[in-house]
Amino acid sequence: MKKTNILFLGVVIVLASCGGSAGWQQPQRDKLISECKEKAIATMSASGQTPDGATKQKLVGYCTCYQQNLEKKFPDPDAMGKADAGDVANAAKDCLELMVK
């Protein structure tokens, strides 16, 4: 559970500033997923945890799920600037189970 809380805190930090108004483009998706994973690893490392290969793979699944949920909520990536902590939490909560499997 501690890993999940730390991961969630790291992901809350991630709100990508994506440009363009034609919907999400693959580079924007990839950037958010990459930043999510990097922030989560940094947060875990700062708390003394060293994520192994399996955990890093789970992070990819988690961050992909997170990105997809954000994209559903904000089809226009420019609207991400309007996201609040509740939006981020809702996007993340459905994905947390991927970290404990």
mmCIF file with all atom_site columns, C-alpha atoms in Angstrom:
data_model
loop_
_atom_site.group_PDB
_atom_site.id
_atom_site.type_symbol
_atom_site.label_atom_id
_atom_site.label_alt_id
_atom_site.label_comp_id
_atom_site.label_asym_id
_atom_site.label_entity_id
_atom_site.label_seq_id
_atom_site.pdbx_PDB_ins_code
_atom_site.Cartn_x
_atom_site.Cartn_y
_atom_site.Cartn_z
_atom_site.occupancy
_atom_site.B_iso_or_equiv
_atom_site.pdbx_formal_charge
_atom_site.auth_seq_id
_atom_site.auth_comp_id
_atom_site.auth_asym_id
_atom_site.auth_atom_id
_atom_site.pdbx_PDB_model_num
ATOM 1   C CA . MET A 1 1   ? 0.000   0.000  0.000   1.00 0.00 ? 1   MET A CA 1
ATOM 2   C CA . LYS A 1 2   ? 2.911   2.350  0.726   1.00 0.00 ? 2   LYS A CA 1
ATOM 3   C CA . LYS A 1 3   ? 4.149   1.936  -2.856  1.00 0.00 ? 3   LYS A CA 1
ATOM 4   C CA . THR A 1 4   ? 0.666   2.754  -4.128  1.00 0.00 ? 4   THR A CA 1
ATOM 5   C CA . ASN A 1 5   ? 0.440   5.927  -2.045  1.00 0.00 ? 5   ASN A CA 1
ATOM 6   C CA . ILE A 1 6   ? 3.896   7.048  -3.098  1.00 0.00 ? 6   ILE A CA 1
ATOM 7   C CA . LEU A 1 7   ? 3.117   6.261  -6.715  1.00 0.00 ? 7   LEU A CA 1
ATOM 8   C CA . PHE A 1 8   ? -0.122  8.207  -6.532  1.00 0.00 ? 8   PHE A CA 1
ATOM 9   C CA . LEU A 1 9   ? 1.662   11.238 -5.085  1.00 0.00 ? 9   LEU A CA 1
ATOM 10  C CA . GLY A 1 10  ? 4.214   11.095 -7.869  1.00 0.00 ? 10  GLY A CA 1
ATOM 11  C CA . VAL A 1 11  ? 1.554   10.859 -10.524 1.00 0.00 ? 11  VAL A CA 1
ATOM 12  C CA . VAL A 1 12  ? -0.456  13.732 -9.088  1.00 0.00 ? 12  VAL A CA 1
ATOM 13  C CA . ILE A 1 13  ? 2.515   15.903 -9.989  1.00 0.00 ? 13  ILE A CA 1
ATOM 14  C CA . VAL A 1 14  ? 2.255   14.907 -13.624 1.00 0.00 ? 14  VAL A CA 1
ATOM 15  C CA . LEU A 1 15  ? -0.018  17.174 -15.620 1.00 0.00 ? 15  LEU A CA 1
ATOM 16  C CA . ALA A 1 16  ? 1.469   17.432 -19.063 1.00 0.00 ? 16  ALA A CA 1
ATOM 17  C CA . SER A 1 17  ? 1.176   20.657 -20.957 1.00 0.00 ? 17  SER A CA 1
ATOM 18  C CA . CYS A 1 18  ? 0.141   19.287 -24.327 1.00 0.00 ? 18  CYS A CA 1
ATOM 19  C CA . GLY A 1 19  ? -0.306  21.593 -27.298 1.00 0.00 ? 19  GLY A CA 1
ATOM 20  C CA . GLY A 1 20  ? -2.675  21.341 -30.223 1.00 0.00 ? 20  GLY A CA 1
ATOM 21  C CA . SER A 1 21  ? -6.420  21.254 -30.344 1.00 0.00 ? 21  SER A CA 1
ATOM 22  C CA . ALA A 1 22  ? -7.017  18.369 -32.738 1.00 0.00 ? 22  ALA A CA 1
ATOM 23  C CA . GLY A 1 23  ? -7.100  15.831 -29.931 1.00 0.00 ? 23  GLY A CA 1
ATOM 24  C CA . TRP A 1 24  ? -4.269  13.874 -28.453 1.00 0.00 ? 24  TRP A CA 1
ATOM 25  C CA . GLN A 1 25  ? -1.405  12.923 -30.761 1.00 0.00 ? 25  GLN A CA 1
ATOM 26  C CA . GLN A 1 26  ? 0.787   9.890  -30.108 1.00 0.00 ? 26  GLN A CA 1
ATOM 27  C CA . PRO A 1 27  ? 3.833   11.968 -29.085 1.00 0.00 ? 27  PRO A CA 1
ATOM 28  C CA . GLN A 1 28  ? 1.687   13.685 -26.431 1.00 0.00 ? 28  GLN A CA 1
ATOM 29  C CA . ARG A 1 29  ? 0.484   10.344 -25.111 1.00 0.00 ? 29  ARG A CA 1
ATOM 30  C CA . ASP A 1 30  ? 4.026   8.977  -25.059 1.00 0.00 ? 30  ASP A CA 1
ATOM 31  C CA . LYS A 1 31  ? 5.321   12.069 -23.258 1.00 0.00 ? 31  LYS A CA 1
ATOM 32  C CA . LEU A 1 32  ? 2.711   11.871 -20.506 1.00 0.00 ? 32  LEU A CA 1
ATOM 33  C CA . ILE A 1 33  ? 3.295   8.132  -20.011 1.00 0.00 ? 33  ILE A CA 1
ATOM 34  C CA . SER A 1 34  ? 7.063   8.620  -19.904 1.00 0.00 ? 34  SER A CA 1
ATOM 35  C CA . GLU A 1 35  ? 6.829   11.521 -17.453 1.00 0.00 ? 35  GLU A CA 1
ATOM 36  C CA . CYS A 1 36  ? 4.416   9.562  -15.286 1.00 0.00 ? 36  CYS A CA 1
ATOM 37  C CA . LYS A 1 37  ? 6.807   6.620  -15.110 1.00 0.00 ? 37  LYS A CA 1
ATOM 38  C CA . GLU A 1 38  ? 9.855   8.815  -14.455 1.00 0.00 ? 38  GLU A CA 1
ATOM 39  C CA . LYS A 1 39  ? 8.108   10.758 -11.667 1.00 0.00 ? 39  LYS A CA 1
ATOM 40  C CA . ALA A 1 40  ? 6.833   7.569  -10.054 1.00 0.00 ? 40  ALA A CA 1
ATOM 41  C CA . ILE A 1 41  ? 10.309  5.994  -10.105 1.00 0.00 ? 41  ILE A CA 1
ATOM 42  C CA . ALA A 1 42  ? 11.836  9.191  -8.689  1.00 0.00 ? 42  ALA A CA 1
ATOM 43  C CA . THR A 1 43  ? 9.223   9.314  -5.929  1.00 0.00 ? 43  THR A CA 1
ATOM 44  C CA . MET A 1 44  ? 9.768   5.664  -5.047  1.00 0.00 ? 44  MET A CA 1
ATOM 45  C CA . SER A 1 45  ? 13.553  6.117  -5.063  1.00 0.00 ? 45  SER A CA 1
ATOM 46  C CA . ALA A 1 46  ? 13.315  9.214  -2.856  1.00 0.00 ? 46  ALA A CA 1
ATOM 47  C CA . SER A 1 47  ? 11.442  7.148  -0.288  1.00 0.00 ? 47  SER A CA 1
ATOM 48  C CA . GLY A 1 48  ? 14.142  4.477  -0.260  1.00 0.00 ? 48  GLY A CA 1
ATOM 49  C CA . GLN A 1 49  ? 12.447  2.001  -2.596  1.00 0.00 ? 49  GLN A CA 1
ATOM 50  C CA . THR A 1 50  ? 14.257  0.641  -5.618  1.00 0.00 ? 50  THR A CA 1
ATOM 51  C CA . PRO A 1 51  ? 11.777  -0.384 -8.313  1.00 0.00 ? 51  PRO A CA 1
ATOM 52  C CA . ASP A 1 52  ? 12.752  -3.665 -9.957  1.00 0.00 ? 52  ASP A CA 1
ATOM 53  C CA . GLY A 1 53  ? 12.055  -4.644 -13.562 1.00 0.00 ? 53  GLY A CA 1
ATOM 54  C CA . ALA A 1 54  ? 8.622   -6.069 -12.758 1.00 0.00 ? 54  ALA A CA 1
ATOM 55  C CA . THR A 1 55  ? 7.598   -2.894 -10.950 1.00 0.00 ? 55  THR A CA 1
ATOM 56  C CA . LYS A 1 56  ? 8.788   -0.758 -13.858 1.00 0.00 ? 56  LYS A CA 1
ATOM 57  C CA . GLN A 1 57  ? 6.660   -2.878 -16.218 1.00 0.00 ? 57  GLN A CA 1
ATOM 58  C CA . LYS A 1 58  ? 3.659   -2.384 -13.953 1.00 0.00 ? 58  LYS A CA 1
ATOM 59  C CA . LEU A 1 59  ? 4.339   1.344  -14.032 1.00 0.00 ? 59  LEU A CA 1
ATOM 60  C CA . VAL A 1 60  ? 4.090   1.335  -17.818 1.00 0.00 ? 60  VAL A CA 1
ATOM 61  C CA . GLY A 1 61  ? 0.646   -0.306 -17.561 1.00 0.00 ? 61  GLY A CA 1
ATOM 62  C CA . TYR A 1 62  ? -0.407  2.037  -14.779 1.00 0.00 ? 62  TYR A CA 1
ATOM 63  C CA . CYS A 1 63  ? 0.765   5.170  -16.606 1.00 0.00 ? 63  CYS A CA 1
ATOM 64  C CA . THR A 1 64  ? -0.870  4.035  -19.858 1.00 0.00 ? 64  THR A CA 1
ATOM 65  C CA . CYS A 1 65  ? -4.162  3.513  -18.024 1.00 0.00 ? 65  CYS A CA 1
ATOM 66  C CA . TYR A 1 66  ? -3.756  6.907  -16.351 1.00 0.00 ? 66  TYR A CA 1
ATOM 67  C CA . GLN A 1 67  ? -3.123  8.621  -19.692 1.00 0.00 ? 67  GLN A CA 1
ATOM 68  C CA . GLN A 1 68  ? -6.143  6.940  -21.291 1.00 0.00 ? 68  GLN A CA 1
ATOM 69  C CA . ASN A 1 69  ? -8.376  8.069  -18.429 1.00 0.00 ? 69  ASN A CA 1
ATOM 70  C CA . LEU A 1 70  ? -7.111  11.633 -18.738 1.00 0.00 ? 70  LEU A CA 1
ATOM 71  C CA . GLU A 1 71  ? -7.679  11.543 -22.483 1.00 0.00 ? 71  GLU A CA 1
ATOM 72  C CA . LYS A 1 72  ? -11.286 10.444 -21.924 1.00 0.00 ? 72  LYS A CA 1
ATOM 73  C CA . LYS A 1 73  ? -11.839 13.284 -19.454 1.00 0.00 ? 73  LYS A CA 1
ATOM 74  C CA . PHE A 1 74  ? -9.942  15.834 -21.554 1.00 0.00 ? 74  PHE A CA 1
ATOM 75  C CA . PRO A 1 75  ? -10.291 14.955 -25.265 1.00 0.00 ? 75  PRO A CA 1
ATOM 76  C CA . ASP A 1 76  ? -8.615  18.259 -26.073 1.00 0.00 ? 76  ASP A CA 1
ATOM 77  C CA . PRO A 1 77  ? -5.122  18.191 -24.541 1.00 0.00 ? 77  PRO A CA 1
ATOM 78  C CA . ASP A 1 78  ? -5.207  21.976 -24.171 1.00 0.00 ? 78  ASP A CA 1
ATOM 79  C CA . ALA A 1 79  ? -7.894  21.474 -21.518 1.00 0.00 ? 79  ALA A CA 1
ATOM 80  C CA . MET A 1 80  ? -5.400  19.622 -19.296 1.00 0.00 ? 80  MET A CA 1
ATOM 81  C CA . GLY A 1 81  ? -4.479  22.992 -17.814 1.00 0.00 ? 81  GLY A CA 1
ATOM 82  C CA . LYS A 1 82  ? -7.937  23.029 -16.232 1.00 0.00 ? 82  LYS A CA 1
ATOM 83  C CA . ALA A 1 83  ? -7.431  19.692 -14.476 1.00 0.00 ? 83  ALA A CA 1
ATOM 84  C CA . ASP A 1 84  ? -7.575  19.821 -10.703 1.00 0.00 ? 84  ASP A CA 1
ATOM 85  C CA . ALA A 1 85  ? -6.455  17.375 -8.033  1.00 0.00 ? 85  ALA A CA 1
ATOM 86  C CA . GLY A 1 86  ? -9.828  15.615 -8.172  1.00 0.00 ? 86  GLY A CA 1
ATOM 87  C CA . ASP A 1 87  ? -9.524  15.034 -11.911 1.00 0.00 ? 87  ASP A CA 1
ATOM 88  C CA . VAL A 1 88  ? -6.039  13.625 -11.439 1.00 0.00 ? 88  VAL A CA 1
ATOM 89  C CA . ALA A 1 89  ? -7.123  11.413 -8.552  1.00 0.00 ? 89  ALA A CA 1
ATOM 90  C CA . ASN A 1 90  ? -10.064 10.051 -10.519 1.00 0.00 ? 90  ASN A CA 1
ATOM 91  C CA . ALA A 1 91  ? -7.865  9.302  -13.525 1.00 0.00 ? 91  ALA A CA 1
ATOM 92  C CA . ALA A 1 92  ? -5.393  7.489  -11.291 1.00 0.00 ? 92  ALA A CA 1
ATOM 93  C CA . LYS A 1 93  ? -7.668  5.532  -8.962  1.00 0.00 ? 93  LYS A CA 1
ATOM 94  C CA . ASP A 1 94  ? -8.961  3.080  -11.571 1.00 0.00 ? 94  ASP A CA 1
ATOM 95  C CA . CYS A 1 95  ? -5.392  2.222  -12.492 1.00 0.00 ? 95  CYS A CA 1
ATOM 96  C CA . LEU A 1 96  ? -3.972  1.547  -9.035  1.00 0.00 ? 96  LEU A CA 1
ATOM 97  C CA . GLU A 1 97  ? -5.048  -2.092 -9.109  1.00 0.00 ? 97  GLU A CA 1
ATOM 98  C CA . LEU A 1 98  ? -2.516  -2.625 -11.927 1.00 0.00 ? 98  LEU A CA 1
ATOM 99  C CA . MET A 1 99  ? 0.260   -1.958 -9.430  1.00 0.00 ? 99  MET A CA 1
ATOM 100 C CA . VAL A 1 100 ? -0.797  -4.634 -6.954  1.00 0.00 ? 100 VAL A CA 1
ATOM 101 C CA . LYS A 1 101 ? -1.349  -7.535 -9.347  1.00 0.00 ? 101 LYS A CA 1
#
